PDB file of C-alpha atoms in Angstrom:
ATOM      1  CA  MET A   1     -11.413  22.026  -2.275  1.00 44.00           C
ATOM      2  CA  SER A   2     -11.067  22.527   1.277  1.00 47.00           C
ATOM      3  CA  ASN A   3      -7.941  24.755   3.053  1.00 56.00           C
ATOM      4  CA  SER A   4      -6.540  21.500   4.680  1.00 81.00           C
ATOM      5  CA  VAL A   5      -3.123  20.188   3.816  1.00 91.00           C
ATOM      6  CA  PRO A   6      -2.581  18.455   0.060  1.00 94.00           C
ATOM      7  CA  THR A   7      -2.273  15.018   0.289  1.00 96.00           C
ATOM      8  CA  LEU A   8       0.876  15.019  -2.016  1.00 97.00           C
ATOM      9  CA  GLU A   9       2.624  18.038  -2.461  1.00 97.00           C
ATOM     10  CA  VAL A  10       5.666  17.657  -4.836  1.00 97.00           C
ATOM     11  CA  LYS A  11       8.317  20.711  -4.396  1.00 97.00           C
ATOM     12  CA  ASN A  12      11.207  21.104  -7.008  1.00 96.00           C
ATOM     13  CA  LEU A  13      12.064  17.458  -7.109  1.00 97.00           C
ATOM     14  CA  GLN A  14      15.090  16.679  -8.463  1.00 97.00           C
ATOM     15  CA  THR A  15      16.011  13.163  -9.555  1.00 97.00           C
ATOM     16  CA  GLN A  16      19.196  11.962 -10.795  1.00 96.00           C
ATOM     17  CA  PHE A  17      20.673   8.750 -12.723  1.00 96.00           C
ATOM     18  CA  PHE A  18      24.584   8.558 -12.725  1.00 94.00           C
ATOM     19  CA  THR A  19      25.687   6.923 -15.595  1.00 92.00           C
ATOM     20  CA  LYS A  20      29.091   5.867 -17.187  1.00 92.00           C
ATOM     21  CA  ALA A  21      28.082   8.700 -20.077  1.00 91.00           C
ATOM     22  CA  GLY A  22      26.874  11.515 -17.202  1.00 92.00           C
ATOM     23  CA  ILE A  23      24.607  12.690 -14.603  1.00 92.00           C
ATOM     24  CA  VAL A  24      21.089  12.391 -16.307  1.00 94.00           C
ATOM     25  CA  ASP A  25      18.509  15.343 -14.995  1.00 94.00           C
ATOM     26  CA  ALA A  26      15.299  12.755 -15.344  1.00 95.00           C
ATOM     27  CA  VAL A  27      12.967  14.829 -13.166  1.00 96.00           C
ATOM     28  CA  ASN A  28      14.228  18.396 -12.531  1.00 95.00           C
ATOM     29  CA  ASP A  29      12.494  21.202 -10.578  1.00 94.00           C
ATOM     30  CA  VAL A  30       9.274  19.603 -10.559  1.00 96.00           C
ATOM     31  CA  SER A  31       6.258  20.536  -8.680  1.00 96.00           C
ATOM     32  CA  PHE A  32       2.546  19.974  -8.183  1.00 96.00           C
ATOM     33  CA  SER A  33       0.102  19.124  -5.559  1.00 96.00           C
ATOM     34  CA  VAL A  34      -3.053  17.424  -5.308  1.00 96.00           C
ATOM     35  CA  ASP A  35      -5.394  17.441  -2.641  1.00 95.00           C
ATOM     36  CA  ARG A  36      -7.585  14.810  -1.068  1.00 94.00           C
ATOM     37  CA  GLY A  37     -10.225  13.160  -3.667  1.00 93.00           C
ATOM     38  CA  GLU A  38      -8.435  14.913  -6.504  1.00 95.00           C
ATOM     39  CA  VAL A  39      -7.212  13.292  -9.732  1.00 95.00           C
ATOM     40  CA  LEU A  40      -4.090  14.466 -11.586  1.00 96.00           C
ATOM     41  CA  GLY A  41      -3.254  13.601 -14.587  1.00 96.00           C
ATOM     42  CA  LEU A  42       0.683  13.581 -15.630  1.00 96.00           C
ATOM     43  CA  VAL A  43       1.521  13.985 -19.205  1.00 95.00           C
ATOM     44  CA  GLY A  44       3.940  13.916 -21.818  1.00 90.00           C
ATOM     45  CA  GLU A  45       6.025  11.807 -24.346  1.00 88.00           C
ATOM     46  CA  SER A  46       7.878   9.195 -23.551  1.00 86.00           C
ATOM     47  CA  GLY A  47      11.317  10.111 -21.920  1.00 87.00           C
ATOM     48  CA  SER A  48       9.611  13.008 -20.419  1.00 91.00           C
ATOM     49  CA  GLY A  49       9.974  11.797 -16.711  1.00 93.00           C
ATOM     50  CA  LYS A  50       6.416  11.097 -15.493  1.00 94.00           C
ATOM     51  CA  SER A  51       7.221   7.224 -14.183  1.00 93.00           C
ATOM     52  CA  VAL A  52      10.481   8.477 -12.731  1.00 95.00           C
ATOM     53  CA  THR A  53       8.304  11.082 -10.753  1.00 96.00           C
ATOM     54  CA  GLY A  54       5.766   8.113  -9.735  1.00 95.00           C
ATOM     55  CA  PHE A  55       8.689   6.216  -8.676  1.00 94.00           C
ATOM     56  CA  SER A  56      10.234   8.904  -6.630  1.00 96.00           C
ATOM     57  CA  ILE A  57       7.057   9.383  -4.674  1.00 96.00           C
ATOM     58  CA  LEU A  58       6.749   5.547  -3.601  1.00 93.00           C
ATOM     59  CA  GLY A  59      10.809   5.377  -2.956  1.00 93.00           C
ATOM     60  CA  LEU A  60      10.964   3.098  -5.637  1.00 92.00           C
ATOM     61  CA  VAL A  61      14.294   4.711  -7.332  1.00 93.00           C
ATOM     62  CA  ASP A  62      17.455   2.197  -7.401  1.00 89.00           C
ATOM     63  CA  ALA A  63      20.913   3.135  -8.102  1.00 84.00           C
ATOM     64  CA  PRO A  64      22.093   4.512 -10.497  1.00 92.00           C
ATOM     65  CA  GLY A  65      18.986   6.775  -9.594  1.00 93.00           C
ATOM     66  CA  LYS A  66      18.881   9.025  -6.249  1.00 94.00           C
ATOM     67  CA  VAL A  67      16.543  11.547  -5.607  1.00 96.00           C
ATOM     68  CA  THR A  68      19.081  14.526  -5.021  1.00 96.00           C
ATOM     69  CA  GLY A  69      16.324  17.313  -4.176  1.00 96.00           C
ATOM     70  CA  GLY A  70      13.148  18.596  -3.119  1.00 97.00           C
ATOM     71  CA  GLN A  71      10.575  17.785  -0.941  1.00 97.00           C
ATOM     72  CA  ILE A  72       7.774  15.081  -1.614  1.00 97.00           C
ATOM     73  CA  LEU A  73       5.294  16.013   0.996  1.00 97.00           C
ATOM     74  CA  PHE A  74       2.314  12.887   1.763  1.00 96.00           C
ATOM     75  CA  LYS A  75      -0.043  14.753   4.268  1.00 94.00           C
ATOM     76  CA  GLY A  76       2.485  17.082   5.423  1.00 94.00           C
ATOM     77  CA  ASP A  77       5.330  14.718   6.024  1.00 95.00           C
ATOM     78  CA  ASP A  78       8.611  14.346   3.962  1.00 96.00           C
ATOM     79  CA  LEU A  79       8.919  11.148   2.329  1.00 96.00           C
ATOM     80  CA  THR A  80      12.552  12.496   1.038  1.00 94.00           C
ATOM     81  CA  GLN A  81      13.080  11.749   4.931  1.00 94.00           C
ATOM     82  CA  TYR A  82      12.499   8.422   5.043  1.00 94.00           C
ATOM     83  CA  SER A  83      13.552   4.952   5.585  1.00 92.00           C
ATOM     84  CA  GLU A  84      13.056   2.219   3.817  1.00 91.00           C
ATOM     85  CA  ASP A  85      11.244   0.534   6.688  1.00 92.00           C
ATOM     86  CA  GLN A  86       9.215   3.661   7.330  1.00 93.00           C
ATOM     87  CA  TYR A  87       8.245   3.449   3.422  1.00 92.00           C
ATOM     88  CA  ARG A  88       7.403  -0.157   3.564  1.00 90.00           C
ATOM     89  CA  LYS A  89       4.579   0.466   6.320  1.00 90.00           C
ATOM     90  CA  ILE A  90       2.959   3.181   3.946  1.00 93.00           C
ATOM     91  CA  ARG A  91       3.601   1.187   0.611  1.00 90.00           C
ATOM     92  CA  GLY A  92       0.233  -0.741  -0.120  1.00 86.00           C
ATOM     93  CA  SER A  93      -1.818   0.647   2.903  1.00 89.00           C
ATOM     94  CA  LYS A  94      -1.547   4.797   2.642  1.00 94.00           C
ATOM     95  CA  ILE A  95      -0.070   5.038  -1.117  1.00 95.00           C
ATOM     96  CA  SER A  96      -0.257   2.426  -3.791  1.00 92.00           C
ATOM     97  CA  MET A  97       0.728   2.008  -7.394  1.00 90.00           C
ATOM     98  CA  VAL A  98      -0.407   0.631 -10.159  1.00 89.00           C
ATOM     99  CA  PHE A  99       2.078  -0.415 -12.954  1.00 86.00           C
ATOM    100  CA  GLN A 100       1.646  -0.405 -16.620  1.00 82.00           C
ATOM    101  CA  ASP A 101       2.623  -4.095 -16.335  1.00 81.00           C
ATOM    102  CA  PRO A 102       0.732  -5.735 -13.931  1.00 80.00           C
ATOM    103  CA  MET A 103       2.954  -8.563 -13.495  1.00 77.00           C
ATOM    104  CA  MET A 104       5.112  -6.042 -11.772  1.00 78.00           C
ATOM    105  CA  THR A 105       2.159  -6.703  -8.785  1.00 82.00           C
ATOM    106  CA  LEU A 106       1.507  -9.959  -9.404  1.00 91.00           C
ATOM    107  CA  ASN A 107       3.805 -13.315  -8.395  1.00 92.00           C
ATOM    108  CA  PRO A 108       3.228 -15.694 -11.167  1.00 92.00           C
ATOM    109  CA  VAL A 109       3.280 -18.598  -8.716  1.00 94.00           C
ATOM    110  CA  LEU A 110       1.138 -17.596  -5.984  1.00 95.00           C
ATOM    111  CA  ARG A 111      -2.788 -17.937  -6.128  1.00 96.00           C
ATOM    112  CA  ILE A 112      -4.776 -14.843  -6.073  1.00 95.00           C
ATOM    113  CA  ASP A 113      -6.387 -14.501  -2.959  1.00 95.00           C
ATOM    114  CA  THR A 114      -3.268 -15.737  -1.146  1.00 95.00           C
ATOM    115  CA  GLN A 115      -1.614 -12.471  -2.881  1.00 94.00           C
ATOM    116  CA  MET A 116      -4.543 -10.137  -1.838  1.00 95.00           C
ATOM    117  CA  ILE A 117      -5.210 -11.531   1.740  1.00 95.00           C
ATOM    118  CA  GLU A 118      -1.360 -11.034   2.514  1.00 93.00           C
ATOM    119  CA  ALA A 119      -1.708  -7.571   0.958  1.00 91.00           C
ATOM    120  CA  ILE A 120      -4.109  -6.719   3.170  1.00 93.00           C
ATOM    121  CA  ARG A 121      -2.690  -8.566   6.502  1.00 92.00           C
ATOM    122  CA  ALA A 122       0.313  -7.155   6.028  1.00 89.00           C
ATOM    123  CA  HIS A 123      -1.064  -3.726   7.037  1.00 89.00           C
ATOM    124  CA  GLU A 124      -4.021  -4.730   9.300  1.00 89.00           C
ATOM    125  CA  ASN A 125      -4.545  -7.254  12.169  1.00 92.00           C
ATOM    126  CA  ILE A 126      -7.721  -9.414  10.909  1.00 93.00           C
ATOM    127  CA  SER A 127      -8.614 -12.743  10.113  1.00 94.00           C
ATOM    128  CA  LYS A 128      -8.074 -14.578   7.035  1.00 93.00           C
ATOM    129  CA  LYS A 129     -11.779 -14.759   6.607  1.00 94.00           C
ATOM    130  CA  GLU A 130     -12.313 -11.400   6.633  1.00 94.00           C
ATOM    131  CA  ALA A 131      -9.198 -10.705   4.485  1.00 94.00           C
ATOM    132  CA  PHE A 132     -10.858 -13.222   1.937  1.00 95.00           C
ATOM    133  CA  SER A 133     -13.975 -11.310   1.759  1.00 95.00           C
ATOM    134  CA  ARG A 134     -12.245  -7.687   1.218  1.00 94.00           C
ATOM    135  CA  ALA A 135     -10.487  -9.271  -1.562  1.00 95.00           C
ATOM    136  CA  ARG A 136     -13.492 -10.619  -3.155  1.00 95.00           C
ATOM    137  CA  ASP A 137     -15.725  -7.472  -2.579  1.00 92.00           C
ATOM    138  CA  ALA A 138     -12.350  -5.592  -4.405  1.00 90.00           C
ATOM    139  CA  LEU A 139     -12.337  -7.691  -7.393  1.00 91.00           C
ATOM    140  CA  GLY A 140     -16.240  -7.511  -7.881  1.00 88.00           C
ATOM    141  CA  GLN A 141     -15.654  -3.852  -7.876  1.00 81.00           C
ATOM    142  CA  VAL A 142     -13.136  -3.788 -10.916  1.00 81.00           C
ATOM    143  CA  GLY A 143     -15.755  -5.995 -12.452  1.00 81.00           C
ATOM    144  CA  ILE A 144     -14.606  -9.677 -12.481  1.00 88.00           C
ATOM    145  CA  PRO A 145     -17.317 -11.750 -12.446  1.00 89.00           C
ATOM    146  CA  SER A 146     -17.605 -14.211 -10.316  1.00 92.00           C
ATOM    147  CA  PRO A 147     -14.849 -13.101  -7.675  1.00 93.00           C
ATOM    148  CA  GLU A 148     -15.149 -15.873  -5.435  1.00 93.00           C
ATOM    149  CA  GLU A 149     -14.207 -18.270  -7.533  1.00 93.00           C
ATOM    150  CA  ARG A 150     -11.389 -16.520  -9.460  1.00 94.00           C
ATOM    151  CA  LEU A 151      -9.501 -15.628  -6.305  1.00 95.00           C
ATOM    152  CA  LYS A 152      -8.637 -19.627  -6.409  1.00 94.00           C
ATOM    153  CA  SER A 153      -6.843 -18.699  -9.833  1.00 95.00           C
ATOM    154  CA  TYR A 154      -3.309 -17.942 -11.004  1.00 95.00           C
ATOM    155  CA  PRO A 155      -2.368 -14.936 -12.331  1.00 93.00           C
ATOM    156  CA  HIS A 156      -1.559 -17.301 -15.840  1.00 92.00           C
ATOM    157  CA  GLN A 157      -5.104 -17.769 -16.132  1.00 93.00           C
ATOM    158  CA  PHE A 158      -6.336 -14.703 -16.433  1.00 90.00           C
ATOM    159  CA  SER A 159      -6.249 -12.483 -19.694  1.00 85.00           C
ATOM    160  CA  GLY A 160      -3.737  -9.289 -19.565  1.00 81.00           C
ATOM    161  CA  GLY A 161      -6.919  -7.030 -19.219  1.00 80.00           C
ATOM    162  CA  MET A 162      -8.022  -9.210 -16.264  1.00 85.00           C
ATOM    163  CA  ARG A 163      -4.971  -9.094 -14.716  1.00 88.00           C
ATOM    164  CA  GLN A 164      -4.373  -5.309 -14.727  1.00 85.00           C
ATOM    165  CA  ARG A 165      -7.690  -5.366 -12.950  1.00 86.00           C
ATOM    166  CA  VAL A 166      -6.801  -7.466 -10.318  1.00 91.00           C
ATOM    167  CA  ALA A 167      -3.471  -5.101  -9.735  1.00 90.00           C
ATOM    168  CA  PHE A 168      -6.317  -2.587  -9.436  1.00 86.00           C
ATOM    169  CA  ALA A 169      -8.162  -4.157  -6.855  1.00 89.00           C
ATOM    170  CA  ILE A 170      -5.013  -4.754  -4.965  1.00 91.00           C
ATOM    171  CA  ALA A 171      -4.483  -0.976  -5.087  1.00 89.00           C
ATOM    172  CA  LEU A 172      -7.729   0.002  -3.757  1.00 86.00           C
ATOM    173  CA  LEU A 173      -7.507  -2.940  -1.141  1.00 88.00           C
ATOM    174  CA  ASN A 174      -6.290  -1.077   2.087  1.00 88.00           C
ATOM    175  CA  LYS A 175      -8.249   2.351   0.910  1.00 87.00           C
ATOM    176  CA  PRO A 176      -5.315   4.161   0.061  1.00 91.00           C
ATOM    177  CA  ASP A 177      -5.004   7.821   0.894  1.00 94.00           C
ATOM    178  CA  LEU A 178      -3.167   8.203  -2.696  1.00 95.00           C
ATOM    179  CA  ILE A 179      -2.745   6.196  -5.641  1.00 94.00           C
ATOM    180  CA  ILE A 180      -0.020   6.703  -8.279  1.00 95.00           C
ATOM    181  CA  ALA A 181      -1.164   4.877 -11.758  1.00 92.00           C
ATOM    182  CA  ASP A 182       1.571   4.435 -14.334  1.00 91.00           C
ATOM    183  CA  GLU A 183      -0.042   4.266 -17.569  1.00 87.00           C
ATOM    184  CA  PRO A 184      -2.490   1.466 -15.779  1.00 83.00           C
ATOM    185  CA  THR A 185      -4.813   1.089 -18.941  1.00 78.00           C
ATOM    186  CA  THR A 186      -2.834   0.447 -21.693  1.00 73.00           C
ATOM    187  CA  ALA A 187      -3.425  -2.891 -22.017  1.00 66.00           C
ATOM    188  CA  LEU A 188      -6.996  -2.730 -21.550  1.00 74.00           C
ATOM    189  CA  ASP A 189     -10.062  -2.618 -24.334  1.00 78.00           C
ATOM    190  CA  VAL A 190     -11.897   0.364 -24.554  1.00 79.00           C
ATOM    191  CA  THR A 191     -15.057  -0.770 -22.223  1.00 79.00           C
ATOM    192  CA  ILE A 192     -13.059  -2.278 -19.702  1.00 76.00           C
ATOM    193  CA  GLN A 193     -10.912   0.638 -19.721  1.00 80.00           C
ATOM    194  CA  ALA A 194     -13.760   3.099 -19.005  1.00 81.00           C
ATOM    195  CA  GLN A 195     -15.330   0.902 -16.436  1.00 78.00           C
ATOM    196  CA  ILE A 196     -11.756   1.181 -14.394  1.00 79.00           C
ATOM    197  CA  LEU A 197     -11.748   4.854 -15.233  1.00 84.00           C
ATOM    198  CA  PHE A 198     -15.591   5.159 -13.655  1.00 83.00           C
ATOM    199  CA  GLU A 199     -14.558   3.098 -10.373  1.00 79.00           C
ATOM    200  CA  THR A 200     -11.607   4.922 -10.022  1.00 81.00           C
ATOM    201  CA  GLN A 201     -13.319   8.244  -9.967  1.00 84.00           C
ATOM    202  CA  LYS A 202     -16.215   6.882  -7.855  1.00 83.00           C
ATOM    203  CA  LEU A 203     -13.505   5.936  -5.153  1.00 79.00           C
ATOM    204  CA  CYS A 204     -11.858   8.862  -5.148  1.00 84.00           C
ATOM    205  CA  ARG A 205     -15.392  10.901  -4.775  1.00 86.00           C
ATOM    206  CA  GLU A 206     -16.531   8.566  -1.875  1.00 84.00           C
ATOM    207  CA  THR A 207     -13.339   8.098  -0.078  1.00 82.00           C
ATOM    208  CA  GLY A 208     -11.271  10.986  -0.420  1.00 90.00           C
ATOM    209  CA  THR A 209      -8.639   8.978  -2.029  1.00 92.00           C
ATOM    210  CA  ALA A 210      -6.150  11.463  -4.060  1.00 95.00           C
ATOM    211  CA  LEU A 211      -5.045  10.180  -7.265  1.00 95.00           C
ATOM    212  CA  VAL A 212      -2.055  10.739  -9.880  1.00 96.00           C
ATOM    213  CA  TRP A 213      -2.500   9.205 -13.206  1.00 95.00           C
ATOM    214  CA  ILE A 214       0.580   9.171 -15.287  1.00 95.00           C
ATOM    215  CA  THR A 215      -0.296   8.649 -19.390  1.00 91.00           C
ATOM    216  CA  HIS A 216       0.234   9.835 -22.481  1.00 86.00           C
ATOM    217  CA  ASP A 217      -3.675   9.432 -23.938  1.00 84.00           C
ATOM    218  CA  LEU A 218      -4.737  13.083 -23.384  1.00 86.00           C
ATOM    219  CA  THR A 219      -8.570  11.646 -24.057  1.00 84.00           C
ATOM    220  CA  VAL A 220      -8.323   9.480 -20.903  1.00 87.00           C
ATOM    221  CA  VAL A 221      -7.120  12.862 -19.037  1.00 90.00           C
ATOM    222  CA  ALA A 222      -9.913  14.922 -20.488  1.00 90.00           C
ATOM    223  CA  GLY A 223     -12.573  12.494 -18.848  1.00 87.00           C
ATOM    224  CA  LEU A 224     -10.667  11.552 -15.707  1.00 90.00           C
ATOM    225  CA  ALA A 225      -8.666  14.498 -14.474  1.00 93.00           C
ATOM    226  CA  ASP A 226      -9.189  17.775 -12.232  1.00 94.00           C
ATOM    227  CA  LYS A 227      -6.352  19.204 -13.309  1.00 95.00           C
ATOM    228  CA  VAL A 228      -3.373  18.423 -15.292  1.00 96.00           C
ATOM    229  CA  CYS A 229       0.654  18.704 -15.456  1.00 96.00           C
ATOM    230  CA  VAL A 230       2.417  18.714 -18.470  1.00 96.00           C
ATOM    231  CA  MET A 231       6.231  17.631 -18.625  1.00 96.00           C
ATOM    232  CA  TYR A 232       8.520  17.676 -21.010  1.00 95.00           C
ATOM    233  CA  ALA A 233      12.738  16.873 -20.934  1.00 94.00           C
ATOM    234  CA  GLY A 234      11.932  16.277 -17.228  1.00 95.00           C
ATOM    235  CA  LYS A 235      10.604  19.263 -16.415  1.00 96.00           C
ATOM    236  CA  VAL A 236       6.628  20.197 -15.967  1.00 96.00           C
ATOM    237  CA  VAL A 237       5.800  22.875 -18.406  1.00 96.00           C
ATOM    238  CA  GLU A 238       2.417  23.722 -17.736  1.00 96.00           C
ATOM    239  CA  THR A 239       0.106  23.192 -15.223  1.00 96.00           C
ATOM    240  CA  GLY A 240      -3.532  23.672 -14.594  1.00 95.00           C
ATOM    241  CA  PRO A 241      -7.214  23.047 -14.591  1.00 95.00           C
ATOM    242  CA  VAL A 242      -7.960  20.175 -17.241  1.00 95.00           C
ATOM    243  CA  ASP A 243     -10.476  21.847 -19.286  1.00 93.00           C
ATOM    244  CA  ALA A 244      -8.467  25.106 -19.554  1.00 93.00           C
ATOM    245  CA  VAL A 245      -5.209  23.307 -20.417  1.00 93.00           C
ATOM    246  CA  LEU A 246      -6.891  21.110 -23.076  1.00 92.00           C
ATOM    247  CA  ASP A 247      -9.046  23.637 -24.478  1.00 91.00           C
ATOM    248  CA  ASN A 248      -6.568  26.605 -24.628  1.00 91.00           C
ATOM    249  CA  PRO A 249      -2.968  25.587 -24.251  1.00 92.00           C
ATOM    250  CA  ARG A 250      -0.278  28.039 -23.486  1.00 92.00           C
ATOM    251  CA  HIS A 251       2.727  25.943 -24.084  1.00 94.00           C
ATOM    252  CA  PRO A 252       3.889  25.343 -27.357  1.00 93.00           C
ATOM    253  CA  TYR A 253       4.443  21.831 -26.271  1.00 94.00           C
ATOM    254  CA  SER A 254       0.946  21.378 -24.584  1.00 93.00           C
ATOM    255  CA  GLU A 255      -0.503  22.837 -27.451  1.00 91.00           C
ATOM    256  CA  GLY A 256       1.680  20.724 -29.862  1.00 90.00           C
ATOM    257  CA  LEU A 257       0.392  17.304 -27.912  1.00 90.00           C
ATOM    258  CA  ILE A 258      -3.354  18.330 -28.220  1.00 89.00           C
ATOM    259  CA  GLY A 259      -3.106  19.599 -32.000  1.00 86.00           C
ATOM    260  CA  SER A 260      -1.657  15.969 -32.796  1.00 82.00           C
ATOM    261  CA  VAL A 261      -4.563  14.387 -30.998  1.00 79.00           C
ATOM    262  CA  PRO A 262      -6.448  12.391 -34.363  1.00 75.00           C
ATOM    263  CA  SER A 263      -9.987  13.638 -33.676  1.00 72.00           C
ATOM    264  CA  ARG A 264      -8.785  17.729 -33.737  1.00 70.00           C
ATOM    265  CA  ASN A 265      -7.483  16.635 -37.359  1.00 69.00           C
ATOM    266  CA  LYS A 266      -9.782  16.524 -40.513  1.00 73.00           C
ATOM    267  CA  ARG A 267     -10.284  13.269 -42.242  1.00 78.00           C
ATOM    268  CA  GLY A 268      -8.321  12.640 -45.108  1.00 76.00           C
ATOM    269  CA  GLN A 269      -5.278  15.043 -44.390  1.00 75.00           C
ATOM    270  CA  ALA A 270      -2.232  13.982 -43.037  1.00 76.00           C
ATOM    271  CA  LEU A 271      -2.446  14.289 -38.549  1.00 76.00           C
ATOM    272  CA  ASN A 272      -0.492  17.190 -37.186  1.00 80.00           C
ATOM    273  CA  GLN A 273       2.723  16.367 -35.347  1.00 84.00           C
ATOM    274  CA  ILE A 274       5.315  17.947 -33.367  1.00 88.00           C
ATOM    275  CA  PRO A 275       8.714  18.453 -35.587  1.00 88.00           C
ATOM    276  CA  GLY A 276      11.587  16.411 -34.731  1.00 87.00           C
ATOM    277  CA  MET A 277      12.382  14.181 -31.414  1.00 87.00           C
ATOM    278  CA  THR A 278      12.373  14.544 -27.606  1.00 87.00           C
ATOM    279  CA  PRO A 279      16.306  15.681 -26.874  1.00 88.00           C
ATOM    280  CA  SER A 280      18.893  13.383 -25.011  1.00 89.00           C
ATOM    281  CA  LEU A 281      18.495  14.306 -21.212  1.00 91.00           C
ATOM    282  CA  LEU A 282      22.662  13.974 -21.373  1.00 89.00           C
ATOM    283  CA  ASN A 283      22.576  16.643 -24.263  1.00 88.00           C
ATOM    284  CA  LEU A 284      19.832  19.155 -23.933  1.00 89.00           C
ATOM    285  CA  PRO A 285      19.799  22.055 -25.469  1.00 88.00           C
ATOM    286  CA  ALA A 286      20.894  25.601 -24.206  1.00 87.00           C
ATOM    287  CA  GLY A 287      17.732  27.528 -22.777  1.00 92.00           C
ATOM    288  CA  CYS A 288      14.376  26.127 -23.215  1.00 94.00           C
ATOM    289  CA  ALA A 289      14.686  22.205 -23.649  1.00 93.00           C
ATOM    290  CA  PHE A 290      11.749  22.655 -26.392  1.00 94.00           C
ATOM    291  CA  SER A 291      12.962  25.479 -28.413  1.00 92.00           C
ATOM    292  CA  GLN A 292      14.511  23.218 -31.336  1.00 91.00           C
ATOM    293  CA  ARG A 293      10.948  21.983 -32.050  1.00 92.00           C
ATOM    294  CA  CYS A 294       8.785  25.280 -31.355  1.00 92.00           C
ATOM    295  CA  LYS A 295       7.502  27.172 -33.838  1.00 89.00           C
ATOM    296  CA  TYR A 296       7.326  30.545 -31.552  1.00 90.00           C
ATOM    297  CA  VAL A 297      10.863  30.253 -30.661  1.00 90.00           C
ATOM    298  CA  GLN A 298      13.203  33.326 -30.707  1.00 91.00           C
ATOM    299  CA  ASP A 299      16.095  34.767 -29.138  1.00 91.00           C
ATOM    300  CA  GLU A 300      14.943  35.027 -25.913  1.00 92.00           C
ATOM    301  CA  CYS A 301      14.573  31.220 -25.807  1.00 92.00           C
ATOM    302  CA  ASN A 302      18.342  30.645 -25.343  1.00 93.00           C
ATOM    303  CA  ILE A 303      17.712  31.543 -22.118  1.00 94.00           C
ATOM    304  CA  ALA A 304      15.942  28.792 -19.577  1.00 92.00           C
ATOM    305  CA  PRO A 305      12.337  30.083 -18.912  1.00 93.00           C
ATOM    306  CA  GLU A 306      11.359  30.336 -14.979  1.00 92.00           C
ATOM    307  CA  ILE A 307       7.437  29.277 -14.261  1.00 92.00           C
ATOM    308  CA  SER A 308       4.960  32.141 -14.550  1.00 91.00           C
ATOM    309  CA  ILE A 309       1.646  32.263 -13.000  1.00 92.00           C
ATOM    310  CA  LEU A 310      -0.804  33.537 -15.977  1.00 90.00           C
ATOM    311  CA  GLU A 311      -4.055  35.627 -15.533  1.00 87.00           C
ATOM    312  CA  ASP A 312      -6.164  32.498 -15.016  1.00 87.00           C
ATOM    313  CA  GLY A 313      -3.799  31.063 -12.230  1.00 89.00           C
ATOM    314  CA  ARG A 314      -2.043  28.014 -14.404  1.00 92.00           C
ATOM    315  CA  LYS A 315       1.893  27.683 -14.314  1.00 95.00           C
ATOM    316  CA  VAL A 316       3.558  27.845 -17.503  1.00 95.00           C
ATOM    317  CA  ARG A 317       7.068  27.403 -18.141  1.00 95.00           C
ATOM    318  CA  CYS A 318       7.649  29.603 -21.195  1.00 94.00           C
ATOM    319  CA  HIS A 319       8.915  33.367 -22.252  1.00 91.00           C
ATOM    320  CA  ARG A 320       6.132  33.807 -24.669  1.00 87.00           C
ATOM    321  CA  ALA A 321       3.371  32.307 -22.787  1.00 86.00           C
ATOM    322  CA  LYS A 322       1.159  35.135 -22.175  1.00 79.00           C
ATOM    323  CA  GLU A 323       1.312  35.508 -25.985  1.00 78.00           C
ATOM    324  CA  ILE A 324       0.081  32.061 -27.031  1.00 75.00           C
ATOM    325  CA  SER A 325      -3.558  31.301 -26.844  1.00 67.00           C
ATOM    326  CA  GLY A 326      -3.978  27.421 -27.675  1.00 54.00           C
ATOM    327  CA  VAL A 327      -4.772  25.264 -30.814  1.00 49.00           C
TER     328      VAL A 327
END
C-alpha cells in the first residue's frame, strides 16, 4: 500500500446509548484503518458492535445513541466534526452504505429508475438521459438481466436477492471512495453471493474504492478481505492480515470463532462451540469481557487487557496473546 493518508482511519471510537437501564458502551475504543482499494472484514457475533461501528462512520446513530469520543478520519477529515448538512453531501457520493435489508435503501412506491436517477442527480449536475444510462450500466454490473427493462419495475416486483443487488448498484452509482457493507449478502443464494463478491473485489481493484465488509461469515471474509478486525462486546480484540488471523488466530475469541466453522469439524462429530453467551453490555465482567468464556483464563484476566502488538505486526487485546498459537 502507498504511504498516503488512509481512506478511512477510525481512532479510539466510542459510541454510547443512553438508556433507562444505564449507559451502554456499544462501541468502546475501536481503532482500525482502510487504505485506498483495500477490503477490511469486520467480524464478530451479533451484538459485538459491528453494525453500530458502521452507522457511526456514516453519522447514522440516532438518539438515544451518540458518538461520544474518538475520531473518524475520512481522507484526513474528521467526520465527528461534520454537521448534518456536511454529512448529507458526502453520503451516497463519497461514502455509500449497503444495508442488510435492501428495503432500508429502496422506496417501495417509486420505480427503480426514479430512485437511481435521483441518487445520481442529487450529487452531480447531469441530464436525466445520462443518469439513466449510468443506472442501467450499474444494474448490469451487479448481474441483473435486461437492466433497461428492470429499471421500470417497482421494488416489490423483485425477489429479495434481486432487491439486494439493486441496493448494491445504487451504492456503486457515484463511484464512492468508501463503501460500508452491513451483512449485505445474507439474503442471497451462494451463486449470486459469489457474483456480488467478485464484482465488489473488481470495483475495489479498478477504482481504488475502500470497503468495510461487516459480517459474521468467516468464509466470506476469507475470500474477500485483505485484513480482518475481530470485535467482541464493543471492542476490537484482534486485527491483522486476513490469512494470518484465520490460519493462526492469537486471541481466544478469534480462535473460538474459527474453530466453530463447520469445515473445521470432523464429519459426524458435534460442532465445536464457544461456551456461554455474549455478556450484556450493561453488565460486563470485570477485566477482560471474554474471560468467562475463555479456556486460557488466569488471575491476570481480572484486569482489562490493553492492545499489544505482536511480532508479525498484528494487534491483539489479550494478556496471553504471545502464548496462544491458533487452532
